[in-house]
XYZ file of N, CA and C in Angstrom:
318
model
N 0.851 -1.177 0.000
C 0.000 0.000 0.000
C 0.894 1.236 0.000
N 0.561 2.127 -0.887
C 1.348 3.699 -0.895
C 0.847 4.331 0.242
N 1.844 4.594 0.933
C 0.960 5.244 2.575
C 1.241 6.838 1.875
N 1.888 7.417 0.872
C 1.635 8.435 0.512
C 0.621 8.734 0.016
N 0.250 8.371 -1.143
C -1.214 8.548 -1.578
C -2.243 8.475 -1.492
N -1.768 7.366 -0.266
C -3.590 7.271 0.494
C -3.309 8.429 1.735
N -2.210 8.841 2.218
C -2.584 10.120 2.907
C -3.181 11.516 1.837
N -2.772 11.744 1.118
C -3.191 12.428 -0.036
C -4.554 13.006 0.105
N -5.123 11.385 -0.649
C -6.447 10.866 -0.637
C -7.485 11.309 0.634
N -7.308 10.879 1.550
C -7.800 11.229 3.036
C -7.593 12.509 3.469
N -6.455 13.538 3.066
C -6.876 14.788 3.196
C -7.232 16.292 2.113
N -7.606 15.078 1.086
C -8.165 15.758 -0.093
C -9.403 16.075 0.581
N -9.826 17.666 -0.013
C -11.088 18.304 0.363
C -12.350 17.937 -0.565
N -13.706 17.688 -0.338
C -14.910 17.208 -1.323
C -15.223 18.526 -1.687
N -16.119 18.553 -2.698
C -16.985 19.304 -3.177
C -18.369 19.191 -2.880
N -19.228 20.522 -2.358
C -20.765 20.141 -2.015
C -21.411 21.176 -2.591
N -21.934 21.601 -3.293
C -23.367 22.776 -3.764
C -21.617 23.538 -4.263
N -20.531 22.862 -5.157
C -19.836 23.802 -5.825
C -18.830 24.663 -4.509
N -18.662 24.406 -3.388
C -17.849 24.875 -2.050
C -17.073 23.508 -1.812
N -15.720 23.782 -1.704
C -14.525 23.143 -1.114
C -14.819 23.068 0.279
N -14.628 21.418 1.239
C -15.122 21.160 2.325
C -14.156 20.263 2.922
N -13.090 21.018 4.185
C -12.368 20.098 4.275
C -12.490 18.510 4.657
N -12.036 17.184 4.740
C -12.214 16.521 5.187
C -11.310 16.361 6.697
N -12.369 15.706 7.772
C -11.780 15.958 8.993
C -11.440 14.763 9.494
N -12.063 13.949 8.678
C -11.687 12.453 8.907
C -12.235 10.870 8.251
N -11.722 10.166 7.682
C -12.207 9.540 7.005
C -12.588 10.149 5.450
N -13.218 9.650 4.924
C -13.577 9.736 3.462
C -15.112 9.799 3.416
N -15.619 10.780 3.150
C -17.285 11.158 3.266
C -18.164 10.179 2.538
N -19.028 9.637 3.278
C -19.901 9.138 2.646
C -20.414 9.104 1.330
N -20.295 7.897 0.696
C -20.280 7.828 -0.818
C -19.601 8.107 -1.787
N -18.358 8.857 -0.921
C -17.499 9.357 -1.965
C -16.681 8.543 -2.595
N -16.403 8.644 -4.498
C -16.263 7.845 -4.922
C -14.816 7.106 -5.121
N -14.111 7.601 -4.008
C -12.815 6.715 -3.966
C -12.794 6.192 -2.701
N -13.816 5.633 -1.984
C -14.101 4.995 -0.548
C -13.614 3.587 -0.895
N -14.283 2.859 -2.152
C -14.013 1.445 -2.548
C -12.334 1.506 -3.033
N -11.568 2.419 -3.579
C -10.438 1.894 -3.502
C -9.750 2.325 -2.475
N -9.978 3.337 -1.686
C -9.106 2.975 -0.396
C -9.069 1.909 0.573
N -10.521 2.006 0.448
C -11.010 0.475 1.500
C -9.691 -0.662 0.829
N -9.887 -1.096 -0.487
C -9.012 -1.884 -0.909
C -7.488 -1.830 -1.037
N -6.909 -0.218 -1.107
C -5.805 -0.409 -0.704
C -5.553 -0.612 1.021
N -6.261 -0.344 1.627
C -6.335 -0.343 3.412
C -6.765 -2.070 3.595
N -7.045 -2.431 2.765
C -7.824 -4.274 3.358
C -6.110 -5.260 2.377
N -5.260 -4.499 1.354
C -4.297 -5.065 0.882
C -3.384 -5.925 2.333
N -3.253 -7.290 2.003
C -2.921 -8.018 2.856
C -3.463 -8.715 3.980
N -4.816 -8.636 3.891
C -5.299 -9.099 4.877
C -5.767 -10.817 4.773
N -5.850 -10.714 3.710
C -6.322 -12.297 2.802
C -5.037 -12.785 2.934
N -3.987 -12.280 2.436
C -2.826 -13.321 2.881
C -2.372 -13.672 3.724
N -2.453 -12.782 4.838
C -2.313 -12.608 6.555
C -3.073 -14.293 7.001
N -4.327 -13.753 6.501
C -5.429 -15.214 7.631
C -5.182 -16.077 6.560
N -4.692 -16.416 5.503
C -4.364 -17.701 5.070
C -3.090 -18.037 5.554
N -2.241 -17.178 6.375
C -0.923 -17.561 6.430
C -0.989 -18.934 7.493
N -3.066 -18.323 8.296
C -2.636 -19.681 9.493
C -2.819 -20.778 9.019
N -3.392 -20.852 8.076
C -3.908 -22.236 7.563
C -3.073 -22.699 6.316
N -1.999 -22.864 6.602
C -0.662 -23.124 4.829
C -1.193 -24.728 4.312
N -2.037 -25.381 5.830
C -1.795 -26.987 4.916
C -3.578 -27.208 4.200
N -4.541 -25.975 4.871
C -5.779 -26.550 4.998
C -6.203 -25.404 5.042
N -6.050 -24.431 4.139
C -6.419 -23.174 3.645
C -7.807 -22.919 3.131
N -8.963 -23.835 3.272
C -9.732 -23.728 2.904
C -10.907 -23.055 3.741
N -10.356 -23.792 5.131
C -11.298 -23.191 6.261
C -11.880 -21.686 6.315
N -11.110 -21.341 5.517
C -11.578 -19.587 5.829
C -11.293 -18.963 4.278
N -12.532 -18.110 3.848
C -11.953 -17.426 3.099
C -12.403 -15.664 2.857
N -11.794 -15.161 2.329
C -11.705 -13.417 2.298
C -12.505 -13.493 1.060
N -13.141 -12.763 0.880
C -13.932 -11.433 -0.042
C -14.026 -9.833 0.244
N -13.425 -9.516 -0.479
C -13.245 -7.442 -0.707
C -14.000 -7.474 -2.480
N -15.076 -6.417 -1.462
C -15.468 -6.117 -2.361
C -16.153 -4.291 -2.603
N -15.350 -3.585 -3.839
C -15.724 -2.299 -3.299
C -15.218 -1.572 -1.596
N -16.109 -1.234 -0.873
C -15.840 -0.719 0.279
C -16.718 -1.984 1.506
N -16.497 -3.226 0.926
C -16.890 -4.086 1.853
C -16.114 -5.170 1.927
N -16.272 -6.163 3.011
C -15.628 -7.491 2.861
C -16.226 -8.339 3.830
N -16.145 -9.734 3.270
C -16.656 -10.785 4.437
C -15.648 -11.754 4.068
N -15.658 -12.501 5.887
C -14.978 -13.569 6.073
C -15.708 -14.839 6.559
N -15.720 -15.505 5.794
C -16.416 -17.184 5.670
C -15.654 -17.703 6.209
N -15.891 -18.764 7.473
C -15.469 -20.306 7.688
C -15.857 -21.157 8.487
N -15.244 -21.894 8.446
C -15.957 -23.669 8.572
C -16.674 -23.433 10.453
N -16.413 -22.537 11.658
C -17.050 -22.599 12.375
C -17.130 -21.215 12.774
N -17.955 -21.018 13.977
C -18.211 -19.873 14.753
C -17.020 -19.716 15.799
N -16.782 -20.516 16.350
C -15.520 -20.348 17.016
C -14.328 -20.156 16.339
N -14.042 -21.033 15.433
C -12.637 -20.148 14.018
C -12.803 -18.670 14.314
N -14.140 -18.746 13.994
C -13.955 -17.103 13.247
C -13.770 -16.041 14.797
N -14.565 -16.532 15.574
C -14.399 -15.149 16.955
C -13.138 -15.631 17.523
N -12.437 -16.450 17.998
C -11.569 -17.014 18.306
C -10.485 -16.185 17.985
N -10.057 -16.902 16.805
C -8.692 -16.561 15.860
C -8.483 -15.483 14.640
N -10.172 -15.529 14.150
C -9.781 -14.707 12.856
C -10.426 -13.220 13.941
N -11.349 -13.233 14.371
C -11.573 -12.141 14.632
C -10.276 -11.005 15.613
N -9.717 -11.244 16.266
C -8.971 -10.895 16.684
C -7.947 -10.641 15.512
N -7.025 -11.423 14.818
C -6.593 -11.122 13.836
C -6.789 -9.392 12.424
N -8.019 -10.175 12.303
C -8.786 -8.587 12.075
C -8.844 -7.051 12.685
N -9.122 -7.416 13.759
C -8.939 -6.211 14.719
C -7.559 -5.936 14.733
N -6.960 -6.643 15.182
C -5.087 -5.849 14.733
C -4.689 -5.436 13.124
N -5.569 -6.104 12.652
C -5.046 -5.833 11.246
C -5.837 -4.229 10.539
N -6.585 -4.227 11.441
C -7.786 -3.096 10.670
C -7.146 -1.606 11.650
N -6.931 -2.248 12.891
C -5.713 -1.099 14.383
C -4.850 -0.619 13.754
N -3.956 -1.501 12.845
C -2.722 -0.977 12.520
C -2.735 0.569 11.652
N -3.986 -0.203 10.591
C -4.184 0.717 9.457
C -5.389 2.058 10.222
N -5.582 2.628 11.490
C -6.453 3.075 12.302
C -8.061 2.944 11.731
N -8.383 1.656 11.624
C -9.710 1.262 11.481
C -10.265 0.882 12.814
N -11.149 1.409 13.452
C -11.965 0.563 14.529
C -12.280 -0.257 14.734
N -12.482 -0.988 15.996
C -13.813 -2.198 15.415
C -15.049 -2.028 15.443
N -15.362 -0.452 15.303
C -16.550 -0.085 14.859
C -17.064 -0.407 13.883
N -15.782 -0.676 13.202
C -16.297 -0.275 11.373
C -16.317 -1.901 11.312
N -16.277 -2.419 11.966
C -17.276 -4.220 11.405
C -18.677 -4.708 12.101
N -19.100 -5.134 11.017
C -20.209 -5.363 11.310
C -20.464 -6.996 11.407
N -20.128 -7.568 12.324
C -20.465 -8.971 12.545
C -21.456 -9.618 12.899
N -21.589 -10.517 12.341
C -22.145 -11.452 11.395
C -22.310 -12.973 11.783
N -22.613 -13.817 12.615
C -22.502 -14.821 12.747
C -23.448 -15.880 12.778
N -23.699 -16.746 11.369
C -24.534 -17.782 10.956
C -24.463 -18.655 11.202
């Protein structure tokens, strides 16, 4: 990930009714480079949680998509256990909350 350009990006100002508006944090709602930051900010995370599983990689898998992503696998405990935590450091590093997930468990 270019940590230059995505700082850039994040303190590039929007446009509203034709007025320059700074941004104070994050990337405004709907705005249309949310899905590729999300994706440069989620770069590595799929290889990260396959790194635990090298013989039996199937148990879990990543989807990014746009400004979303889900993580599939084989139990409920995998996932709060090991991957979820995983996530949370991985989303900390890049200063994502764990606000910003919305979990999910089927």
């Amino acid at each position: 990930m270019d940590k230059v350009i995505l700082r850039k990006f994040l303190k590039a100002e929007f446009m509203e009714k034709q007025m320059a508006h700074p941004t104070i944090s994050g990337v405004p709602q709907g705005g249309v480079i949310s899905p590729t930051i999300t994706l440069m900010a989620l770069a590595g995370l799929e290889k990260k949680i396959k790194s635990l599983f090298k013989k039996d990689s199937h148990k879990v898998n990543v989807v990014a998509y746009a400004d979303d992503f889900i993580i599939t696998g084989v139990s409920k405990a995998l996932l709060s256990e090991l991957i979820l935590p995983l996530v949370k450091k991985f989303l900390g590093k890049r200063g994502l909350g764990v606000l910003a997930l919305n979990l999910r468990f089927v």
